[in-house]
């Protein structure tokens, strides 16, 4: 057969080498300016207007590392696609390289510094030994599709067909990309809640969507219902939800979900819901939009293995959706990556079949870590917003007297030796995030305590 | 709610290939259709992957060492000097590297040239990016193209040309002459080239794979994509890469980060071992595949297929149906599965152009692609099964 098939939020990544040698403060300027002159040279062919959202932050050619070989002729003008206007070099890369330089404790990157459970790793090892090293079925190894369907049923009460309603992807990041590229047309209106995980905006602009953004505000980041209602119409294609929410830790309440559901049913709108942190729900029960009456048929539920099983580098994610939506997701997926890592899929099936005690222990561990971080941050003098889920906490840094989040984070790395993420990158309008920074507690307790100690001793109000 | 599916993905239809592969499964046919091995991955590679998992290389990673090893290989084999720090993007397979490259450079309305027949995924990526695929036909039986003809396919909207060599499905390896023609055209028209070189180590008869980027003036406009999959028989590990000048690699990387963010971590570690395989490994790879190629060419010839072009590379042979056979390729493969219990791929799915008058009208329905990346036992069993269905001339007949 021809190799085609029918049918997280991952937040930080660790680059061992910096991608750019630009200083952090110039990044600051690039992030906060609303537009910068484009160094993309225009081709002589006609320009096709882009339908991306109106805020522009362009990638300048100085983002790239300088060529080491000076004698090669200068390359042709960078003729990259206009969709790249939304694709900045990510903040996480910049922060990670600065962190290394200053030997800072990294509470910015959203992945654990401890490893996944042995029983899952052993399953991957067995799969490799047993020769499961060739292309898997494009939309997932049958065992994994079944395990995902079973887990979904336990979690939501919904019975889904593993063959027709489950698609396995390279991480939830790819599930998001496949969902948007498979289901959204250029010009379609999509509602997004800010702050948002950075791939949503980027991929929506790749799809040429028209983004309508609703900002969630402290202290409780509640959904502004009337504002949402005013933005949703018969022209709306989809609403994107992330619950539990990165970066704020907010969890969408039943009332909020029911309100959104009502709007969707009235206006025939789809929901794309990213639920990678569903097992890290602490202050309330996680509710899946798909489980609300009348919603399964218009919802794509996205999830992954990485956060729940501390194996973020395995890249096993999935989308659960009714067949008519799954079709689009699978189409896009088959041309994005074609198939997902085979041995890891077998191991993921084993992981998902584990008993509930695993999840209970996971929660207990994370609650303990959260307590260390939150108590520490409060003692140091931050305004700490309550986080109901995920392994993130956002805080207001303004008591320390810095003009914005990027400046604060820079200071925190250089003078205190701790990394946090400036949240302005998670907003369409960076100004809206300038008072907030995000810390993560997916680190071992010693690391968390170490970071808190550093802040207690070295972080001073200006 | 079918209306909810994006226009772009709706253009991409399920192919008759899927039905045939269902049929093959139902009949328990020997699968010479799929382009992946049924023999095990090299032990030293598997061991490296196991070590990586045990040693906790399981979180998001970018293993820079891969880039250094690849850079060394490119310099040594092709004389291309690349910057390991800035010119590489490690992706989930060549599939993702290609998709990310297309999204990095193709705007809606841009034209992208492809040689026909072509692996069907290229077109889908281009369409998803809003681009327009333009096909340059390769003429049977040797899948050549005319120098002066090539330029006619370029327009002011041409953004890139895709070159897959060694070539799926024909097994063609583009010659230096052909590469020079292509490179001249790209330079005159100031467009990119995106190469798919996944079969780069699988060439025969002492034919060497030449990387388009090694030609004068090409490195600065070429995006090279390749992977571990075919060279190391690990198609399920999803480790591939794109290599391009820093500015372009940066653009590709920015897209990749939004599509998957990271290739599977433990397999990136294992890639370090793979890419340090001794020259012996590559020699055996070639020798063993060449033996398989020769075997399959011989069987198919004896069975009446017209093998007018012996593959110079890749793991495929694109054989023409026997002269006397009146069936189309799809009909033939259906019979091959049902009666002989062997599955192959009808060639029509690879063709996208209207046949040129000089090539005859029907050739696009006359080819079958057989994969020979299979163990000796499998190939031998396939031969025996097909031999059950021959007529008195010893030719396969249904």
PDB file of N, CA, C and O in Angstrom, chain B residues 245-300:
ATOM      1  N   UNK B 245      20.381  26.481   4.786  1.00  0.00           N
ATOM      2  CA  UNK B 245      21.098  27.634   5.311  1.00  0.00           C
ATOM      3  C   UNK B 245      20.387  28.184   6.548  1.00  0.00           C
ATOM      4  O   UNK B 245      19.159  28.105   6.658  1.00  0.00           O
ATOM      5  N   UNK B 246      21.183  28.766   7.442  1.00  0.00           N
ATOM      6  CA  UNK B 246      20.690  29.109   8.775  1.00  0.00           C
ATOM      7  C   UNK B 246      19.362  29.851   8.816  1.00  0.00           C
ATOM      8  O   UNK B 246      18.484  29.522   9.617  1.00  0.00           O
ATOM      9  N   UNK B 247      19.209  30.866   7.961  1.00  0.00           N
ATOM     10  CA  UNK B 247      17.959  31.638   8.000  1.00  0.00           C
ATOM     11  C   UNK B 247      16.753  30.766   7.707  1.00  0.00           C
ATOM     12  O   UNK B 247      15.691  30.912   8.302  1.00  0.00           O
ATOM     13  N   UNK B 248      16.926  29.885   6.744  1.00  0.00           N
ATOM     14  CA  UNK B 248      15.811  29.029   6.331  1.00  0.00           C
ATOM     15  C   UNK B 248      15.594  27.927   7.361  1.00  0.00           C
ATOM     16  O   UNK B 248      14.458  27.603   7.720  1.00  0.00           O
ATOM     17  N   UNK B 249      16.700  27.385   7.886  1.00  0.00           N
ATOM     18  CA  UNK B 249      16.573  26.366   8.929  1.00  0.00           C
ATOM     19  C   UNK B 249      15.840  26.947  10.128  1.00  0.00           C
ATOM     20  O   UNK B 249      15.035  26.272  10.773  1.00  0.00           O
ATOM     21  N   UNK B 250      16.108  28.200  10.416  1.00  0.00           N
ATOM     22  CA  UNK B 250      15.440  28.852  11.535  1.00  0.00           C
ATOM     23  C   UNK B 250      13.937  28.908  11.305  1.00  0.00           C
ATOM     24  O   UNK B 250      13.142  28.641  12.212  1.00  0.00           O
ATOM     25  N   UNK B 251      13.550  29.226  10.071  1.00  0.00           N
ATOM     26  CA  UNK B 251      12.126  29.266   9.744  1.00  0.00           C
ATOM     27  C   UNK B 251      11.503  27.870   9.880  1.00  0.00           C
ATOM     28  O   UNK B 251      10.424  27.701  10.450  1.00  0.00           O
ATOM     29  N   UNK B 252      12.205  26.875   9.367  1.00  0.00           N
ATOM     30  CA  UNK B 252      11.695  25.498   9.446  1.00  0.00           C
ATOM     31  C   UNK B 252      11.582  25.070  10.904  1.00  0.00           C
ATOM     32  O   UNK B 252      10.610  24.437  11.316  1.00  0.00           O
ATOM     33  N   UNK B 253      12.581  25.443  11.678  1.00  0.00           N
ATOM     34  CA  UNK B 253      12.582  25.083  13.098  1.00  0.00           C
ATOM     35  C   UNK B 253      11.400  25.710  13.814  1.00  0.00           C
ATOM     36  O   UNK B 253      10.738  25.060  14.631  1.00  0.00           O
ATOM     37  N   UNK B 254      11.125  26.953  13.499  1.00  0.00           N
ATOM     38  CA  UNK B 254      10.000  27.626  14.149  1.00  0.00           C
ATOM     39  C   UNK B 254       8.671  26.929  13.844  1.00  0.00           C
ATOM     40  O   UNK B 254       7.795  26.843  14.702  1.00  0.00           O
ATOM     41  N   UNK B 255       8.539  26.433  12.636  1.00  0.00           N
ATOM     42  CA  UNK B 255       7.331  25.674  12.290  1.00  0.00           C
ATOM     43  C   UNK B 255       7.328  24.333  13.024  1.00  0.00           C
ATOM     44  O   UNK B 255       6.338  23.937  13.646  1.00  0.00           O
ATOM     45  N   UNK B 256       8.452  23.642  12.969  1.00  0.00           N
ATOM     46  CA  UNK B 256       8.559  22.315  13.597  1.00  0.00           C
ATOM     47  C   UNK B 256       8.179  22.389  15.071  1.00  0.00           C
ATOM     48  O   UNK B 256       7.463  21.525  15.585  1.00  0.00           O
ATOM     49  N   UNK B 257       8.642  23.444  15.724  1.00  0.00           N
ATOM     50  CA  UNK B 257       8.372  23.595  17.149  1.00  0.00           C
ATOM     51  C   UNK B 257       6.872  23.705  17.413  1.00  0.00           C
ATOM     52  O   UNK B 257       6.386  23.299  18.464  1.00  0.00           O
ATOM     53  N   UNK B 258       6.138  24.221  16.451  1.00  0.00           N
ATOM     54  CA  UNK B 258       4.700  24.334  16.632  1.00  0.00           C
ATOM     55  C   UNK B 258       3.951  23.089  16.169  1.00  0.00           C
ATOM     56  O   UNK B 258       2.799  22.912  16.506  1.00  0.00           O
ATOM     57  N   UNK B 259       4.583  22.269  15.382  1.00  0.00           N
ATOM     58  CA  UNK B 259       3.889  21.064  14.913  1.00  0.00           C
ATOM     59  C   UNK B 259       4.093  19.903  15.877  1.00  0.00           C
ATOM     60  O   UNK B 259       3.150  19.196  16.218  1.00  0.00           O
ATOM     61  N   UNK B 260       5.344  19.669  16.306  1.00  0.00           N
ATOM     62  CA  UNK B 260       5.559  18.582  17.255  1.00  0.00           C
ATOM     63  C   UNK B 260       6.507  18.965  18.383  1.00  0.00           C
ATOM     64  O   UNK B 260       6.555  18.290  19.395  1.00  0.00           O
ATOM     65  N   UNK B 261       7.284  20.003  18.162  1.00  0.00           N
ATOM     66  CA  UNK B 261       8.179  20.515  19.187  1.00  0.00           C
ATOM     67  C   UNK B 261       9.442  19.676  19.383  1.00  0.00           C
ATOM     68  O   UNK B 261      10.492  20.209  19.645  1.00  0.00           O
ATOM     69  N   UNK B 262       9.366  18.378  19.281  1.00  0.00           N
ATOM     70  CA  UNK B 262      10.533  17.538  19.584  1.00  0.00           C
ATOM     71  C   UNK B 262      10.360  16.170  18.950  1.00  0.00           C
ATOM     72  O   UNK B 262       9.258  15.636  18.927  1.00  0.00           O
ATOM     73  N   UNK B 263      11.461  15.608  18.435  1.00  0.00           N
ATOM     74  CA  UNK B 263      11.403  14.219  17.965  1.00  0.00           C
ATOM     75  C   UNK B 263      11.603  13.332  19.203  1.00  0.00           C
ATOM     76  O   UNK B 263      12.167  13.770  20.194  1.00  0.00           O
ATOM     77  N   UNK B 264      11.135  12.051  19.132  1.00  0.00           N
ATOM     78  CA  UNK B 264      11.203  11.215  20.329  1.00  0.00           C
ATOM     79  C   UNK B 264      12.616  11.166  20.922  1.00  0.00           C
ATOM     80  O   UNK B 264      13.580  10.822  20.233  1.00  0.00           O
ATOM     81  N   UNK B 265      12.689  11.486  22.200  1.00  0.00           N
ATOM     82  CA  UNK B 265      13.986  11.690  22.842  1.00  0.00           C
ATOM     83  C   UNK B 265      14.923  10.481  22.855  1.00  0.00           C
ATOM     84  O   UNK B 265      16.094  10.602  22.471  1.00  0.00           O
ATOM     85  N   UNK B 266      14.458   9.316  23.305  1.00  0.00           N
ATOM     86  CA  UNK B 266      15.405   8.199  23.387  1.00  0.00           C
ATOM     87  C   UNK B 266      15.942   7.799  22.004  1.00  0.00           C
ATOM     88  O   UNK B 266      17.090   7.367  21.886  1.00  0.00           O
ATOM     89  N   UNK B 267      15.122   8.001  20.970  1.00  0.00           N
ATOM     90  CA  UNK B 267      15.587   7.626  19.638  1.00  0.00           C
ATOM     91  C   UNK B 267      16.565   8.642  19.080  1.00  0.00           C
ATOM     92  O   UNK B 267      17.401   8.314  18.240  1.00  0.00           O
ATOM     93  N   UNK B 268      16.488   9.869  19.566  1.00  0.00           N
ATOM     94  CA  UNK B 268      17.514  10.842  19.187  1.00  0.00           C
ATOM     95  C   UNK B 268      18.863  10.379  19.744  1.00  0.00           C
ATOM     96  O   UNK B 268      19.887  10.452  19.070  1.00  0.00           O
ATOM     97  N   UNK B 269      18.823   9.896  20.980  1.00  0.00           N
ATOM     98  CA  UNK B 269      20.059   9.365  21.569  1.00  0.00           C
ATOM     99  C   UNK B 269      20.596   8.204  20.739  1.00  0.00           C
ATOM    100  O   UNK B 269      21.783   8.126  20.437  1.00  0.00           O
ATOM    101  N   UNK B 270      19.700   7.293  20.395  1.00  0.00           N
ATOM    102  CA  UNK B 270      20.115   6.117  19.617  1.00  0.00           C
ATOM    103  C   UNK B 270      20.644   6.538  18.247  1.00  0.00           C
ATOM    104  O   UNK B 270      21.505   5.868  17.675  1.00  0.00           O
ATOM    105  N   UNK B 271      20.148   7.660  17.747  1.00  0.00           N
ATOM    106  CA  UNK B 271      20.615   8.153  16.447  1.00  0.00           C
ATOM    107  C   UNK B 271      22.116   8.432  16.484  1.00  0.00           C
ATOM    108  O   UNK B 271      22.813   8.285  15.475  1.00  0.00           O
ATOM    109  N   UNK B 272      22.609   8.839  17.637  1.00  0.00           N
ATOM    110  CA  UNK B 272      24.053   9.096  17.760  1.00  0.00           C
ATOM    111  C   UNK B 272      24.830   7.820  17.435  1.00  0.00           C
ATOM    112  O   UNK B 272      25.840   7.855  16.739  1.00  0.00           O
ATOM    113  N   UNK B 273      24.336   6.705  17.946  1.00  0.00           N
ATOM    114  CA  UNK B 273      24.978   5.426  17.659  1.00  0.00           C
ATOM    115  C   UNK B 273      24.829   5.087  16.180  1.00  0.00           C
ATOM    116  O   UNK B 273      25.791   4.690  15.521  1.00  0.00           O
ATOM    117  N   UNK B 274      23.615   5.251  15.672  1.00  0.00           N
ATOM    118  CA  UNK B 274      23.370   4.925  14.260  1.00  0.00           C
ATOM    119  C   UNK B 274      24.338   5.684  13.356  1.00  0.00           C
ATOM    120  O   UNK B 274      24.966   5.111  12.463  1.00  0.00           O
ATOM    121  N   UNK B 275      24.458   6.984  13.629  1.00  0.00           N
ATOM    122  CA  UNK B 275      25.235   7.840  12.725  1.00  0.00           C
ATOM    123  C   UNK B 275      26.736   7.639  12.885  1.00  0.00           C
ATOM    124  O   UNK B 275      27.521   8.225  12.144  1.00  0.00           O
ATOM    125  N   UNK B 276      27.110   6.820  13.852  1.00  0.00           N
ATOM    126  CA  UNK B 276      28.531   6.484  13.996  1.00  0.00           C
ATOM    127  C   UNK B 276      28.793   5.057  13.542  1.00  0.00           C
ATOM    128  O   UNK B 276      29.835   4.480  13.847  1.00  0.00           O
ATOM    129  N   UNK B 277      27.861   4.492  12.795  1.00  0.00           N
ATOM    130  CA  UNK B 277      28.055   3.139  12.273  1.00  0.00           C
ATOM    131  C   UNK B 277      29.290   3.124  11.375  1.00  0.00           C
ATOM    132  O   UNK B 277      29.535   4.068  10.637  1.00  0.00           O
ATOM    133  N   UNK B 278      30.035   2.028  11.400  1.00  0.00           N
ATOM    134  CA  UNK B 278      31.253   1.948  10.588  1.00  0.00           C
ATOM    135  C   UNK B 278      30.906   1.810   9.109  1.00  0.00           C
ATOM    136  O   UNK B 278      29.797   1.401   8.775  1.00  0.00           O
ATOM    137  N   UNK B 279      31.843   2.109   8.216  1.00  0.00           N
ATOM    138  CA  UNK B 279      31.622   1.999   6.769  1.00  0.00           C
ATOM    139  C   UNK B 279      31.090   0.631   6.359  1.00  0.00           C
ATOM    140  O   UNK B 279      30.291   0.512   5.438  1.00  0.00           O
ATOM    141  N   UNK B 280      31.501  -0.407   7.100  1.00  0.00           N
ATOM    142  CA  UNK B 280      31.016  -1.774   6.864  1.00  0.00           C
ATOM    143  C   UNK B 280      29.512  -1.866   6.845  1.00  0.00           C
ATOM    144  O   UNK B 280      28.920  -2.608   6.068  1.00  0.00           O
ATOM    145  N   UNK B 281      28.923  -1.130   7.764  1.00  0.00           N
ATOM    146  CA  UNK B 281      27.464  -1.198   7.873  1.00  0.00           C
ATOM    147  C   UNK B 281      26.822  -0.782   6.560  1.00  0.00           C
ATOM    148  O   UNK B 281      25.938  -1.457   6.036  1.00  0.00           O
ATOM    149  N   UNK B 282      27.284   0.336   6.023  1.00  0.00           N
ATOM    150  CA  UNK B 282      26.684   0.864   4.798  1.00  0.00           C
ATOM    151  C   UNK B 282      26.972  -0.042   3.604  1.00  0.00           C
ATOM    152  O   UNK B 282      26.152  -0.184   2.704  1.00  0.00           O
ATOM    153  N   UNK B 283      28.164  -0.657   3.624  1.00  0.00           N
ATOM    154  CA  UNK B 283      28.492  -1.609   2.561  1.00  0.00           C
ATOM    155  C   UNK B 283      27.546  -2.791   2.570  1.00  0.00           C
ATOM    156  O   UNK B 283      27.023  -3.184   1.531  1.00  0.00           O
ATOM    157  N   UNK B 284      27.353  -3.367   3.762  1.00  0.00           N
ATOM    158  CA  UNK B 284      26.452  -4.529   3.847  1.00  0.00           C
ATOM    159  C   UNK B 284      25.046  -4.150   3.456  1.00  0.00           C
ATOM    160  O   UNK B 284      24.346  -4.911   2.799  1.00  0.00           O
ATOM    161  N   UNK B 285      24.639  -2.976   3.894  1.00  0.00           N
ATOM    162  CA  UNK B 285      23.284  -2.513   3.575  1.00  0.00           C
ATOM    163  C   UNK B 285      23.081  -2.547   2.069  1.00  0.00           C
ATOM    164  O   UNK B 285      22.113  -3.117   1.546  1.00  0.00           O
ATOM    165  N   UNK B 286      24.042  -1.992   1.358  1.00  0.00           N
ATOM    166  CA  UNK B 286      23.942  -1.901  -0.090  1.00  0.00           C
ATOM    167  C   UNK B 286      23.994  -3.282  -0.728  1.00  0.00           C
ATOM    168  O   UNK B 286      23.217  -3.622  -1.601  1.00  0.00           O
ATOM    169  N   UNK B 287      24.954  -4.072  -0.258  1.00  0.00           N
ATOM    170  CA  UNK B 287      25.121  -5.418  -0.837  1.00  0.00           C
ATOM    171  C   UNK B 287      23.861  -6.255  -0.654  1.00  0.00           C
ATOM    172  O   UNK B 287      23.393  -6.910  -1.583  1.00  0.00           O
ATOM    173  N   UNK B 288      23.335  -6.221   0.558  1.00  0.00           N
ATOM    174  CA  UNK B 288      22.154  -7.052   0.829  1.00  0.00           C
ATOM    175  C   UNK B 288      20.951  -6.587   0.026  1.00  0.00           C
ATOM    176  O   UNK B 288      20.205  -7.399  -0.521  1.00  0.00           O
ATOM    177  N   UNK B 289      20.778  -5.293  -0.073  1.00  0.00           N
ATOM    178  CA  UNK B 289      19.649  -4.784  -0.849  1.00  0.00           C
ATOM    179  C   UNK B 289      19.834  -5.065  -2.331  1.00  0.00           C
ATOM    180  O   UNK B 289      18.885  -5.353  -3.051  1.00  0.00           O
ATOM    181  N   UNK B 290      21.071  -5.004  -2.783  1.00  0.00           N
ATOM    182  CA  UNK B 290      21.314  -5.273  -4.209  1.00  0.00           C
ATOM    183  C   UNK B 290      20.961  -6.718  -4.551  1.00  0.00           C
ATOM    184  O   UNK B 290      20.378  -7.000  -5.601  1.00  0.00           O
ATOM    185  N   UNK B 291      21.294  -7.611  -3.628  1.00  0.00           N
ATOM    186  CA  UNK B 291      20.955  -9.018  -3.856  1.00  0.00           C
ATOM    187  C   UNK B 291      19.444  -9.179  -3.937  1.00  0.00           C
ATOM    188  O   UNK B 291      18.921  -9.916  -4.787  1.00  0.00           O
ATOM    189  N   UNK B 292      18.748  -8.484  -3.067  1.00  0.00           N
ATOM    190  CA  UNK B 292      17.275  -8.564  -3.096  1.00  0.00           C
ATOM    191  C   UNK B 292      16.740  -7.980  -4.392  1.00  0.00           C
ATOM    192  O   UNK B 292      15.820  -8.514  -5.004  1.00  0.00           O
ATOM    193  N   UNK B 293      17.298  -6.875  -4.785  1.00  0.00           N
ATOM    194  CA  UNK B 293      16.844  -6.254  -6.041  1.00  0.00           C
ATOM    195  C   UNK B 293      17.007  -7.231  -7.201  1.00  0.00           C
ATOM    196  O   UNK B 293      16.089  -7.451  -7.995  1.00  0.00           O
ATOM    197  N   UNK B 294      18.198  -7.812  -7.280  1.00  0.00           N
ATOM    198  CA  UNK B 294      18.476  -8.721  -8.396  1.00  0.00           C
ATOM    199  C   UNK B 294      17.511  -9.890  -8.382  1.00  0.00           C
ATOM    200  O   UNK B 294      17.012 -10.321  -9.432  1.00  0.00           O
ATOM    201  N   UNK B 295      17.251 -10.415  -7.202  1.00  0.00           N
ATOM    202  CA  UNK B 295      16.344 -11.548  -7.060  1.00  0.00           C
ATOM    203  C   UNK B 295      14.966 -11.185  -7.577  1.00  0.00           C
ATOM    204  O   UNK B 295      14.360 -11.899  -8.368  1.00  0.00           O
ATOM    205  N   UNK B 296      14.462 -10.067  -7.127  1.00  0.00           N
ATOM    206  CA  UNK B 296      13.103  -9.673  -7.497  1.00  0.00           C
ATOM    207  C   UNK B 296      13.014  -9.308  -8.972  1.00  0.00           C
ATOM    208  O   UNK B 296      12.043  -9.642  -9.648  1.00  0.00           O
ATOM    209  N   UNK B 297      14.044  -8.657  -9.488  1.00  0.00           N
ATOM    210  CA  UNK B 297      14.045  -8.339 -10.928  1.00  0.00           C
ATOM    211  C   UNK B 297      13.949  -9.627 -11.734  1.00  0.00           C
ATOM    212  O   UNK B 297      13.179  -9.739 -12.690  1.00  0.00           O
ATOM    213  N   UNK B 298      14.706 -10.599 -11.293  1.00  0.00           N
ATOM    214  CA  UNK B 298      14.720 -11.868 -12.014  1.00  0.00           C
ATOM    215  C   UNK B 298      13.367 -12.556 -11.955  1.00  0.00           C
ATOM    216  O   UNK B 298      12.838 -13.002 -12.961  1.00  0.00           O
ATOM    217  N   UNK B 299      12.814 -12.662 -10.736  1.00  0.00           N
ATOM    218  CA  UNK B 299      11.512 -13.349 -10.614  1.00  0.00           C
ATOM    219  C   UNK B 299      10.478 -12.657 -11.477  1.00  0.00           C
ATOM    220  O   UNK B 299       9.721 -13.295 -12.197  1.00  0.00           O
ATOM    221  N   UNK B 300      10.409 -11.351 -11.363  1.00  0.00           N
ATOM    222  CA  UNK B 300       9.364 -10.616 -12.082  1.00  0.00           C
ATOM    223  C   UNK B 300       9.538 -10.775 -13.587  1.00  0.00           C
ATOM    224  O   UNK B 300       8.564 -10.925 -14.316  1.00  0.00           O
TER     225      UNK B 300
END
